Coordinates of C-alpha atoms and ligand atoms in Angstrom, one line a residue:
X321 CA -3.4 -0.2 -1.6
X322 CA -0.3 0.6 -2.8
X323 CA 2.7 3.1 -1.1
X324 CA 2.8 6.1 -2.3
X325 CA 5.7 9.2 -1.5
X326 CA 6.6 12.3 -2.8
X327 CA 9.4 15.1 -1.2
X328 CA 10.6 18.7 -1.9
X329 CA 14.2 18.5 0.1
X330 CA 16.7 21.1 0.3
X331 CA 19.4 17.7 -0.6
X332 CA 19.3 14.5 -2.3
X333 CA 16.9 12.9 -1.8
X334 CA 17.7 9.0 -3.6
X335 CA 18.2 7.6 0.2
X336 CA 15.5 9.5 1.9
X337 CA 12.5 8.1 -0.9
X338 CA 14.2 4.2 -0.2
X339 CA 13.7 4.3 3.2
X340 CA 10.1 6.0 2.8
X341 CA 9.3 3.3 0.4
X342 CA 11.0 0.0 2.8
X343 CA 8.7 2.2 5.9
X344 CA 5.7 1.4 2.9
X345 CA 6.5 -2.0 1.9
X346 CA 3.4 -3.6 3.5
X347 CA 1.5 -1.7 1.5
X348 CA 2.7 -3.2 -1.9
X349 CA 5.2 -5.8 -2.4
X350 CA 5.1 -6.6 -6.5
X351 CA 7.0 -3.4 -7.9
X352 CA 8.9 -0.8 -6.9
X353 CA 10.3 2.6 -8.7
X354 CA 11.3 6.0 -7.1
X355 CA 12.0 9.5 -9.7
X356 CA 13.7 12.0 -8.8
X357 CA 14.0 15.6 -10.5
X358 CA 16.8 18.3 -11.1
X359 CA 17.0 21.0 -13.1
X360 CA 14.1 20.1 -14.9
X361 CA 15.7 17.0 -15.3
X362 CA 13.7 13.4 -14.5
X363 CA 15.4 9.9 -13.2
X364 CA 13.8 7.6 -12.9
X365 CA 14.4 3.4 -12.0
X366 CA 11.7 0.5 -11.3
X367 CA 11.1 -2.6 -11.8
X368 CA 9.2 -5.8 -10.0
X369 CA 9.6 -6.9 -6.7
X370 CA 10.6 -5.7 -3.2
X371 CA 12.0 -2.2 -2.7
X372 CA 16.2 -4.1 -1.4
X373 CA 15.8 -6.3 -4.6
X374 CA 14.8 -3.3 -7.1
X375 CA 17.6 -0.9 -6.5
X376 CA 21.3 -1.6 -6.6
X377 CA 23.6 1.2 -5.7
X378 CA 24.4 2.1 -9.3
X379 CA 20.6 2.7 -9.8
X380 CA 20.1 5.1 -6.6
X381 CA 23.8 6.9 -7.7
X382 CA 21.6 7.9 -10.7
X383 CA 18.6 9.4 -8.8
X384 CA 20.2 12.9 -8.5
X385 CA 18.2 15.9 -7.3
X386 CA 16.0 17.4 -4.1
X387 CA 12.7 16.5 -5.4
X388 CA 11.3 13.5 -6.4
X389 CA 8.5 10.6 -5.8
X390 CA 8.6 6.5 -5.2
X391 CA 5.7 3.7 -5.2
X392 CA 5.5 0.2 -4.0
X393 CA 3.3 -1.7 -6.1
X394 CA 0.4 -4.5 -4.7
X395 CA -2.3 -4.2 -8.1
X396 CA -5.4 -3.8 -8.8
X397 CA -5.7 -3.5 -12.1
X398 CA -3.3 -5.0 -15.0
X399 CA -1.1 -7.9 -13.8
X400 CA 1.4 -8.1 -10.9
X401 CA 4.3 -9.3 -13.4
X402 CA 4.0 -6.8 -15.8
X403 CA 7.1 -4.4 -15.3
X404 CA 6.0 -1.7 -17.4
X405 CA 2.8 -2.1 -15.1
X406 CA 5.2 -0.7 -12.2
X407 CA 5.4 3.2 -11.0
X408 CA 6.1 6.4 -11.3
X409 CA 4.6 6.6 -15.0
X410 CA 5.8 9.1 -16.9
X411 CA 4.3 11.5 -19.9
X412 CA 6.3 13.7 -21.8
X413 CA 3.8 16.5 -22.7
X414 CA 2.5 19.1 -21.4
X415 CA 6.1 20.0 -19.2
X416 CA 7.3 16.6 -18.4
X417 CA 4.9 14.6 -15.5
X418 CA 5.6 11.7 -13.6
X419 CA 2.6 10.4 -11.1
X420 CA 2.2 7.7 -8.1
X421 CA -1.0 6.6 -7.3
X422 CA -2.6 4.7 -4.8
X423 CA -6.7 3.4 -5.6
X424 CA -8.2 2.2 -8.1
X425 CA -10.0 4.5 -11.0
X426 CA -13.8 3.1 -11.2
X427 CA -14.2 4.4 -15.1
X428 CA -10.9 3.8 -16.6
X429 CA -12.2 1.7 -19.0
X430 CA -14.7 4.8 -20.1
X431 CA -11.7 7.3 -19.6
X432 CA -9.5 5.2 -21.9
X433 CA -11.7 5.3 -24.8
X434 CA -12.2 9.6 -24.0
X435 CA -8.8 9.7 -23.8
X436 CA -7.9 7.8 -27.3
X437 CA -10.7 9.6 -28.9
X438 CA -11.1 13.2 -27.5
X439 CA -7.6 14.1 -26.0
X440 CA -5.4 12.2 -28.5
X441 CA -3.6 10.5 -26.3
X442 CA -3.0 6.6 -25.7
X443 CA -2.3 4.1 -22.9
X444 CA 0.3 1.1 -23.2
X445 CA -0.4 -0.7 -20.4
X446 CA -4.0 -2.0 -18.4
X447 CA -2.8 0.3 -15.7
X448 CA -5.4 2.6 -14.4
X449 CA -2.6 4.6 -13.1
X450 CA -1.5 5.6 -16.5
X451 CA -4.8 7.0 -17.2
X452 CA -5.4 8.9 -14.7
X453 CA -1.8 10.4 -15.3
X454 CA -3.2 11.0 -18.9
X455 CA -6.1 12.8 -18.0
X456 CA -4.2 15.3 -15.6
X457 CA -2.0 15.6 -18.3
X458 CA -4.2 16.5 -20.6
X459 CA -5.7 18.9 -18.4
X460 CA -3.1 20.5 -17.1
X461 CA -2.6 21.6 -21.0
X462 CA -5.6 23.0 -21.1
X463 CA -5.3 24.7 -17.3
X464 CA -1.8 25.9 -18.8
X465 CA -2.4 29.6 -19.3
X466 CA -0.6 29.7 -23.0
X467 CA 3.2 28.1 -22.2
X468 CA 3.3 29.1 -18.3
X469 CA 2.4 27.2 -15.7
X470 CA 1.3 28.4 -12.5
X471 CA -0.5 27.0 -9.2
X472 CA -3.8 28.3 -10.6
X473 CA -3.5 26.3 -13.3
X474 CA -2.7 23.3 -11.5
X475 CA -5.3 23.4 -9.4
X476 CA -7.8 23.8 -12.1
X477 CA -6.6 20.9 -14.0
X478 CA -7.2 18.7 -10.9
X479 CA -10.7 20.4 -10.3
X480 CA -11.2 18.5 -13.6
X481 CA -9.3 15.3 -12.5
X482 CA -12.2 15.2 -9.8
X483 CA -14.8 16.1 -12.5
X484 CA -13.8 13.1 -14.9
X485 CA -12.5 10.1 -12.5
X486 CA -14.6 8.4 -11.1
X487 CA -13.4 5.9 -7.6
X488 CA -10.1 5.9 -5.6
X489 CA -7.1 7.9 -6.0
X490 CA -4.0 9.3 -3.8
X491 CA -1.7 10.6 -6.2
X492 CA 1.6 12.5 -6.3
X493 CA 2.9 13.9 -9.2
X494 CA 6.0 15.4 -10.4
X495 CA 5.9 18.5 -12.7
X496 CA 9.6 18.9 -14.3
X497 CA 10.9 22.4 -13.6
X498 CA 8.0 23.3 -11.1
X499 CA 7.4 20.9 -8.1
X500 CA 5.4 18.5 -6.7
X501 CA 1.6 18.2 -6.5
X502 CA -0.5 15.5 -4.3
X503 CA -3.8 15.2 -4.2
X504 CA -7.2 13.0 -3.3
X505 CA -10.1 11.7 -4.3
X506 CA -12.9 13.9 -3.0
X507 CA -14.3 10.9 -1.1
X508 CA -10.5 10.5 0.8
X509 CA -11.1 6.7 0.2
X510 CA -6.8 6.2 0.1
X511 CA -5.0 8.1 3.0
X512 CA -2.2 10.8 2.1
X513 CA -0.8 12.9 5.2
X514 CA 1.8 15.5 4.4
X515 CA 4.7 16.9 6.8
X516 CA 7.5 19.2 7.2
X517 CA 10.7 19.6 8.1
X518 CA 12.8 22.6 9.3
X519 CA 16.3 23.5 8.1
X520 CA 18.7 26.1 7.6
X521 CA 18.5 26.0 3.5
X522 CA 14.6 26.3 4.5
X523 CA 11.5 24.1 4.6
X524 CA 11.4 20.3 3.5
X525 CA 8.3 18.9 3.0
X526 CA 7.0 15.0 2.5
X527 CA 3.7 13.5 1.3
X528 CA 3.6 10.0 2.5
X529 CA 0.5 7.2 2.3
X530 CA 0.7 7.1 5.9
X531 CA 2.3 8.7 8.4
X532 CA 5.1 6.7 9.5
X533 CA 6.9 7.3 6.8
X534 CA 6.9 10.9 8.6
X535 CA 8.0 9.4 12.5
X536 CA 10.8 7.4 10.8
X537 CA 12.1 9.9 8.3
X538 CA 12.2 12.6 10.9
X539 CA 9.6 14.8 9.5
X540 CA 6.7 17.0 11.7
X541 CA 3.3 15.6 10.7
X542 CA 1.5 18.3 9.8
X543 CA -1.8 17.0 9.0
X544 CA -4.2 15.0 6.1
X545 CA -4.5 16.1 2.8
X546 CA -8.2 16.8 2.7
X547 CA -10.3 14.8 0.5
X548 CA -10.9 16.6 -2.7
X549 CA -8.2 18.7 -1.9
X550 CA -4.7 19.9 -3.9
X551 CA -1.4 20.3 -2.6
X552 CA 1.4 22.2 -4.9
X553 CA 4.8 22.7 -3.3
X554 CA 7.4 24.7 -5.8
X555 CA 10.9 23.3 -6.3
X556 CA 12.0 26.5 -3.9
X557 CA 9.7 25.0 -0.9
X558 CA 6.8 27.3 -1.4
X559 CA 3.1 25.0 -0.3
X560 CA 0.2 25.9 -1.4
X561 CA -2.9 24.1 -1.2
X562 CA -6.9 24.5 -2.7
X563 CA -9.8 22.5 -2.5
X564 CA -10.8 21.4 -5.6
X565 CA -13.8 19.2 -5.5
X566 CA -17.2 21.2 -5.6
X567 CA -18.8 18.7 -2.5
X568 CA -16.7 16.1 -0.7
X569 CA -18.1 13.2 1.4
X570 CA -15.5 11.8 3.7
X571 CA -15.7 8.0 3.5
X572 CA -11.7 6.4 4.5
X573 CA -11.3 3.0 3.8
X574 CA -12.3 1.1 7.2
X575 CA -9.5 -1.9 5.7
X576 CA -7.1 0.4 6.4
X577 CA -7.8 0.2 9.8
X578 CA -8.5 -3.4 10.2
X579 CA -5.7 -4.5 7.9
X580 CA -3.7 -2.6 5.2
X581 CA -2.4 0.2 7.7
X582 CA 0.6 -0.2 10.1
X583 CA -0.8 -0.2 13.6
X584 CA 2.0 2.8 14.3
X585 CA 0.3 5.2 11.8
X586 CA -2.3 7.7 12.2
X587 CA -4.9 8.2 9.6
X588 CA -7.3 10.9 9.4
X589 CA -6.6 11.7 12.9
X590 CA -7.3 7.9 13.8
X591 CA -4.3 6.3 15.5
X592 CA -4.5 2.7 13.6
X593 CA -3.5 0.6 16.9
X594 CA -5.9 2.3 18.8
X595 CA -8.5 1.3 16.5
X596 CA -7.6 -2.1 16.4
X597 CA -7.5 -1.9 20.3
X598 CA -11.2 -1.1 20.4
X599 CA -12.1 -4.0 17.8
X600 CA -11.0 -6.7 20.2
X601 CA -12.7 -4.6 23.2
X602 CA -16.6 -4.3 20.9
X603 CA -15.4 -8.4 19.9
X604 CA -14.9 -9.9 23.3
X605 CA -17.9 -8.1 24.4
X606 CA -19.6 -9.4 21.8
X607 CA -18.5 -13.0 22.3
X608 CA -19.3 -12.8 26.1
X609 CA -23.2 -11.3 25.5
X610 CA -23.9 -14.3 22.3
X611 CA -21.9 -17.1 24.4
X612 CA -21.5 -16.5 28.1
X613 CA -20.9 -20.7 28.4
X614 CA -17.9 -20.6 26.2
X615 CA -15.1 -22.1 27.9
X616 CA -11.6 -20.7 26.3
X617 CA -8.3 -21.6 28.3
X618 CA -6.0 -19.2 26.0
X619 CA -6.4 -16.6 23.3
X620 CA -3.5 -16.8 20.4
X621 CA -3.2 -14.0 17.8
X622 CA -2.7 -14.7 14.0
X623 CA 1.0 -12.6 13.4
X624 CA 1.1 -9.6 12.1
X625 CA -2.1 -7.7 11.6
X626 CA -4.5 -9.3 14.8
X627 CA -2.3 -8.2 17.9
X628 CA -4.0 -5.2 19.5
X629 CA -7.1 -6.7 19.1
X630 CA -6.5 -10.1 19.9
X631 CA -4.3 -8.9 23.2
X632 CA -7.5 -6.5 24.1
X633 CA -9.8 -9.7 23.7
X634 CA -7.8 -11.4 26.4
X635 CA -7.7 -8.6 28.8
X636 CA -11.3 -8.0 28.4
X637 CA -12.0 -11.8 29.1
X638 CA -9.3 -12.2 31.4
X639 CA -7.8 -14.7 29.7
X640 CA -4.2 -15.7 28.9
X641 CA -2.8 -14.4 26.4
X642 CA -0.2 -16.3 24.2
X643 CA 1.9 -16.0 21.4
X644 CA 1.1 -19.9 20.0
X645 CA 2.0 -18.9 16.4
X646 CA 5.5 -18.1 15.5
X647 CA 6.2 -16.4 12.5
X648 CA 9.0 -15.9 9.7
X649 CA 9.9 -12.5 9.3
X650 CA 11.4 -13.2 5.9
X651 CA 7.9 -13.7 4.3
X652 CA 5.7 -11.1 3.3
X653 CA 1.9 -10.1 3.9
X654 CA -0.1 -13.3 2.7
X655 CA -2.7 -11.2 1.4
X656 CA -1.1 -9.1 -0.8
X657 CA 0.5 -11.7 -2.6
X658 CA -1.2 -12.4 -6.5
X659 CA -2.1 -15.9 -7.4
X660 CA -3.9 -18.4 -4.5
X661 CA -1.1 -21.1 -4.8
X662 CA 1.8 -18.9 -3.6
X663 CA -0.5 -17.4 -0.7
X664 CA -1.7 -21.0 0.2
X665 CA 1.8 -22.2 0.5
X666 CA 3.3 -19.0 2.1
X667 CA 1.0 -19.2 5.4
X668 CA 2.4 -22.8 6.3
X669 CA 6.3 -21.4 5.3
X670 CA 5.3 -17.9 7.2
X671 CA 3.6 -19.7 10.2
X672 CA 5.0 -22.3 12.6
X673 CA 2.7 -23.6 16.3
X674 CA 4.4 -23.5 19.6
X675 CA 2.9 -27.0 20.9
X676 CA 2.8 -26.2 24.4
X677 CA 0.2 -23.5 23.9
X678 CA -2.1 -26.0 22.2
X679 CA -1.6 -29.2 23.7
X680 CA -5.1 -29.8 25.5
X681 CA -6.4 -26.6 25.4
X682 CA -9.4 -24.4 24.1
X683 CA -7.7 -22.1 22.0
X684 CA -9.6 -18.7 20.5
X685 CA -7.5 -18.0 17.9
X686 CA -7.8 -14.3 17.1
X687 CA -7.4 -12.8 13.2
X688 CA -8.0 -9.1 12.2
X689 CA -10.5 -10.7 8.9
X690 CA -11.0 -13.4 7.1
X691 CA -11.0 -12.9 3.1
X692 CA -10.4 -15.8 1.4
X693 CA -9.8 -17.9 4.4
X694 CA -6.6 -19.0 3.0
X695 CA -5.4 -18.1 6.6
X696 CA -7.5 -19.5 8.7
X697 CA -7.8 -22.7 7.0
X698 CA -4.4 -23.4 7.5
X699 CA -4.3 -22.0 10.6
X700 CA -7.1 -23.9 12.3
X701 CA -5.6 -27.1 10.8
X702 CA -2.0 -26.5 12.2
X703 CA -3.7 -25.8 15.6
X704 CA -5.6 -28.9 15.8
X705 CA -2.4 -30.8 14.5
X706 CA -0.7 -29.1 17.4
X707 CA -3.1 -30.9 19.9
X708 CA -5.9 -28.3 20.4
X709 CA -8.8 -29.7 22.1
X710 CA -11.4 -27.2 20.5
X711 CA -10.3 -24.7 18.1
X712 CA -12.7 -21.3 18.0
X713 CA -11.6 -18.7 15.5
X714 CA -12.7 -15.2 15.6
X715 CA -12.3 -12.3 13.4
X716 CA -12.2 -8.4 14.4
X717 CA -13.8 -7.8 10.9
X718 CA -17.0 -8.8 9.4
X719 CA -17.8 -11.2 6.9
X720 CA -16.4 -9.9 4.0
X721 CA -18.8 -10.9 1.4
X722 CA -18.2 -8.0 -1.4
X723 CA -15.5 -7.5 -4.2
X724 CA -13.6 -4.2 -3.4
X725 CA -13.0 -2.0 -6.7
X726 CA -11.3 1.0 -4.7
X727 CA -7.5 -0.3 -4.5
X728 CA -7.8 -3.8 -2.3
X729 CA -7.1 -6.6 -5.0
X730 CA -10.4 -8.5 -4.3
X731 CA -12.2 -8.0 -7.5
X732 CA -14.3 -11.5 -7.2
X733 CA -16.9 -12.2 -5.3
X734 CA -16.5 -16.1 -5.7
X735 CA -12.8 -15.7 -3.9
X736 CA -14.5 -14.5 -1.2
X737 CA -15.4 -17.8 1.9
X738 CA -17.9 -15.6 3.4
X739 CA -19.6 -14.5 -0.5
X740 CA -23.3 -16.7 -0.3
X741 CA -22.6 -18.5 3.0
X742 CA -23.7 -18.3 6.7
X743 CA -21.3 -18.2 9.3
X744 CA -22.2 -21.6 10.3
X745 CA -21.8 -22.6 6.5
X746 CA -18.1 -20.7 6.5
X747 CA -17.7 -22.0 10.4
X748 CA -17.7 -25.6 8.6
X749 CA -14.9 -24.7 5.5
X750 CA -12.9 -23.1 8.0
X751 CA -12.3 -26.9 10.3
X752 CA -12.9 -24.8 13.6
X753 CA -15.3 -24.7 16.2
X754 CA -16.8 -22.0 16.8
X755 CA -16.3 -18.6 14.7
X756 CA -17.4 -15.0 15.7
X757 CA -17.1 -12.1 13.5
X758 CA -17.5 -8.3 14.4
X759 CA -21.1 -6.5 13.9
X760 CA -20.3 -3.8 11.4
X761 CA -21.9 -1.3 13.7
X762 CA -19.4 -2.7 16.4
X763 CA -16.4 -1.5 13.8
X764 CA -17.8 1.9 12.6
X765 CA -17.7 2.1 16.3
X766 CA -14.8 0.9 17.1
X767 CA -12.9 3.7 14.6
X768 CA -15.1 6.5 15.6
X769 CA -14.6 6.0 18.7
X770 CA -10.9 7.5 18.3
X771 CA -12.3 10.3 16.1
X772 CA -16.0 11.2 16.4
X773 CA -15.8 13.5 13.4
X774 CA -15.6 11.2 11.0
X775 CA -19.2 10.1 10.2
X776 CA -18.9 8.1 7.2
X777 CA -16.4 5.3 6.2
X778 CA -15.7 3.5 3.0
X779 CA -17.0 0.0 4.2
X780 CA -18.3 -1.9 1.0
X781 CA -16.2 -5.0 1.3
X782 CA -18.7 -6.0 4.3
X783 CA -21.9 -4.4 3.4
X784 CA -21.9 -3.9 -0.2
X785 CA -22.5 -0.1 -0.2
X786 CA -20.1 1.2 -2.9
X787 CA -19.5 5.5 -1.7
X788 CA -19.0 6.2 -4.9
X789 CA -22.5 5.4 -6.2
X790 CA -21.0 4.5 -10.0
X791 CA -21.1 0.8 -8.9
X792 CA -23.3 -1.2 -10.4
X793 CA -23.9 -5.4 -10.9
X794 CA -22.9 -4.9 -14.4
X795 CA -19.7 -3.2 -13.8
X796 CA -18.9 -5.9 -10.8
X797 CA -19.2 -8.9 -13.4
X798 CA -17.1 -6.7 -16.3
X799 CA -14.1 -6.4 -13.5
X800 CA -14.4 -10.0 -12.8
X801 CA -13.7 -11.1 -15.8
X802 CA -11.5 -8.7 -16.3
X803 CA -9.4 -9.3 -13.3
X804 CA -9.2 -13.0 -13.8
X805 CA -7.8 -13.2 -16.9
X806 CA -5.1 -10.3 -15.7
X807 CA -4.1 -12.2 -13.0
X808 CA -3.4 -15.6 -15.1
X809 CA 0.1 -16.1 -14.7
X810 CA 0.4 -13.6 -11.9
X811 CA 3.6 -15.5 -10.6
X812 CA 6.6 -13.1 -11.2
X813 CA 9.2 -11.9 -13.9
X814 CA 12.5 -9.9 -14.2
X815 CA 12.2 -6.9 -15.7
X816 CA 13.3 -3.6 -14.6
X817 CA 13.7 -0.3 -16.1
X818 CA 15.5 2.8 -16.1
X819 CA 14.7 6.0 -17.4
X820 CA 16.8 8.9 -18.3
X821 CA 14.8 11.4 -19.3
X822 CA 15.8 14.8 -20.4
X823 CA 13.2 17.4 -19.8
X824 CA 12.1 21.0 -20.4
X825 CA 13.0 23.2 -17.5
X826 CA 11.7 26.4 -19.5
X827 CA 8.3 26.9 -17.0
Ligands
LIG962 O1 -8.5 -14.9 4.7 P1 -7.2 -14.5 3.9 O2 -7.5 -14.4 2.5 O3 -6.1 -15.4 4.3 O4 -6.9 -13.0 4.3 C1 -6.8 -12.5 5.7 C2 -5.5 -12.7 6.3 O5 -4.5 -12.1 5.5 C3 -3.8 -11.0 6.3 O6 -2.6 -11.5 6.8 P2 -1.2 -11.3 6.1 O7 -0.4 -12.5 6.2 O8 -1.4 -10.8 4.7 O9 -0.5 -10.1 6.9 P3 -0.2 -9.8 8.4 O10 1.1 -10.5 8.7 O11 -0.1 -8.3 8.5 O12 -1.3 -10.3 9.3 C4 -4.8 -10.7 7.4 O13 -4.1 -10.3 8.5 C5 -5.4 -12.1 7.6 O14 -4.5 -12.9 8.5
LIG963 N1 -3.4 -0.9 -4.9 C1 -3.2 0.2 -5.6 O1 -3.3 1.3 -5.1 C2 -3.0 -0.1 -7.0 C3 -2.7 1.2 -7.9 C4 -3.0 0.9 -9.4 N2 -4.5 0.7 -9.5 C5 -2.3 -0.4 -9.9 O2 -2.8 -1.4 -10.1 O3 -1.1 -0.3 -10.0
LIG964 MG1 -2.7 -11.8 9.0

């Protein structure tokens, strides 16, 4: 789940695509890299790490023009500390084409191989990014009506994007000369919202991952991008839009809602907080039906991710509710972070008890999931060294007991604490209590309940069904072994890179 933006401005737009990018960072703290067109023109600068430590003010004096595209990088494929692994990629031919992409490609390894052999083309990197750039290139040549390039075109090109790739994609893509496409995956696993914004030199417009990006760079959300669906907007602010996939089933990624989203964004017309609100309302109704004799003094969110649902589960229970955890705000999302050593040891830097809300007391400590219980094993430990008498954990998610291969780095089932064992049995690695996790028919409710519309959701982290339907056992041990020998020495680098790149404007 990585950040994904991509603007049409009638100004610079260097400043506007860093703050987009530090409203995006949860989404993908490993790389960084914002391009920028003009005149037919590319810039481009990226490079590992956080979006303040990528770009100096002599790199963002270089990203000149009105259009132009930025990622933050958390990986799914390749290795976190590769810097050519980082985004935009770039392709010279056909026109000059830069692409951001948030998911994960199901077939790459297939497409690589088609691509090498068919379209002449070849990949430098384990990126599934870069081939999925390759294969729109590729077809946008052969889209291209002779050496002009028009929207029809385009949207035929991705028509075949959709035919060839197979999983999760949220792309934007610049096209030097012409202007900006975005576009999803007909399945709408990764969110993409677009927006607008009035002026006297004319319309702006801004494709974001999620829509704060929109609230906090002053722009007018104007909706989703369907799934399936192709957005074009021209250098000159001209939108246009096409379906492009022949049948779409809507499926959004429920982890979004429980975890990857900001709470402050809206996702196909689901306001995340709300959402998270109605998970601790199904929970603590839940808990009270399974275990009416529980006695709890205090409930005691996790920081960030738990809050609205852990502050519904008091009210609900009408129970205190306090904040017992205290947390660093100089250390990043846990999750997202490659390699189990740095995440084991950022929870106890990132996370500090408040005695008094232990001392003596039942605590129900409240998280939004539990993956690798990397979290809660520390947490239940710092609560019982903080003088809890009984320590109860419970999560607003599922068990998550499947590997993820649409964009959410948890390629191994083995990782997983809740892969082959009961509750009881992950009740026991965890230290606590008492643990209670969220039905799965309590959290399809719990989203749908903001938008009834919305009948099918990307859940296969909890239940094993994979929307896709290309998923097989054979393809889950091939990324396991793939992904574990990418993320050996998943523990940083220096490396940036800058790109000049002088383009053809003749389109
Ligand atoms: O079981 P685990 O493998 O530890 O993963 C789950 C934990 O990781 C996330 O927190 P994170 O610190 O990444 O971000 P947050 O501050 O948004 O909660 C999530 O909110 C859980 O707390
Ligand atoms: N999480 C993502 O969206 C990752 C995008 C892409 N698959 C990469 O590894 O860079
Ligand atoms: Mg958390």
């Amino acid at each position: 789940m990585c950040g994904i933006i991509g603007v049409v401005a009638t100004s610079p737009v260097n400043q506007l695509l860093y703050d987009g990018l530090l409203v995006l960072q949860h989404r993908g703290q490993d790389a960084a890299g914002i391009a920028t067109s003009d005149e037919g023109r590319f810039f481009m600068h990226k490079g590992p790490g956080l979006v303040r430590d990528v770009f100096r003010t002599r790199n963002m004096r270089n990203l000149v023009g009105n259009v132009g595209i930025g990622h933050v990088r958390y990986p799914t494929a390749g290795s976190a500390c590769n810097p050519a692994e980082a985004q935009p990629f770039y392709v010279n031919s056909p026109f000059g084409l830069l692409l951001a992409h948030n998911g994960n490609l199901t077939n790459s390894d297939e497409l690589k191989r088609e691509i090498f052999l068919s379209d002449l083309r070849h990949i430098n990197t384990n990126s599934d990014s870069e081939v999925l750039l390759n294969v729109l290139a590729h077809e946008l040549q052969a889209a291209a009506n002779g050496f002009k390039l028009d929207a029809d075109a385009v949207f035929r090109a991705v028509a075949n994007v959709h035919r060839r790739c197979r999983g999760a994609y949220a792309a934007v893509v610049l096209i030097a000369g012409f202007g900006l496409l975005a576009f999803r995956d007909p399945h709408g696993i990764r969110p993409l919202v677009v927006g607008r914004n009035e002026t006297e030199q004319g319309p702006e417009w801004l494709v974001a991952s999620e829509s704060v990006a929109l609230d906090v760079l002053g722009y007018e959300m104007l909706r989703d991008v369907a799934p399936g669906e192709a957005i074009l907007i021209r250098t000159d602010g001209e939108f246009m839009s096409r379906q492009c996939a022949p049948a779409t089933v809507q499926a959004p990624c429920m982890f979004e809602y429980v975890y990857l989203a900001r709470p402050d964004s809206i996702i196909d017309g689901i306001s995340v907080y709300e959402s998270r609100v109605k998970m601790g309302e199904y929970l603590a109704d839940k808990l009270r039906r399974t275990h009416p004799q529980l006695e709890i003094d205090v409930v005691i969110p996790i920081p960030d991710s738990s809050r609205p649902a852990a502050m519904e589960m008091a009210t609900r229970l009408g129970l205190p509710y306090r904040e017992g955890f205290v947390k660093n705000r100089y250390i990043g999302r846990t999750f997202i972070m490659p390699g189990q050593s740095v995440r084991r040891k950022s929870v106890r830097q990132k996370l500090n008890t408040i005695p008094l809300e232990f001392k003596g007391k039942r605590v129900l400590l409240v998280d939004d999931s539990i993956v690798r219980g990397t979290t809660s094993r520390e947490i239940v430990s710092m609560a019982r060294e903080a003088g809890a008498k009984k320590v109860y954990l419970a999560s607003a998610a599922p068990p998550v007991r499947h590997a993820n291969v649409y964009g959410i780095d948890m390629p191994t089932k083995g990782e997983l604490i809740a892969a082959g064992r009961s509750e009881e049995e992950i009740c026991r690695e965890i230290g606590a209590d008492g643990l209670f996790y969220q039905d799965i028919d309590d959290l399809k409710a719990s989203v749908r309940a903001i938008n009834p519309t919305i009948s099918h959701f990307e859940t296969s982290c909890f239940d094993g069904c994979y929307v896709t339907g290309d998923i097989t056992d054979e393809y889950l041990y091939g990324v396991e072994n793939q992904r574990g020998q990418a993320r050996v020495g998943d523990d940083g680098e220096d490396g940036q890179l800058d790109l000049n790149l002088v383009t053809s404007s003749e389109q």
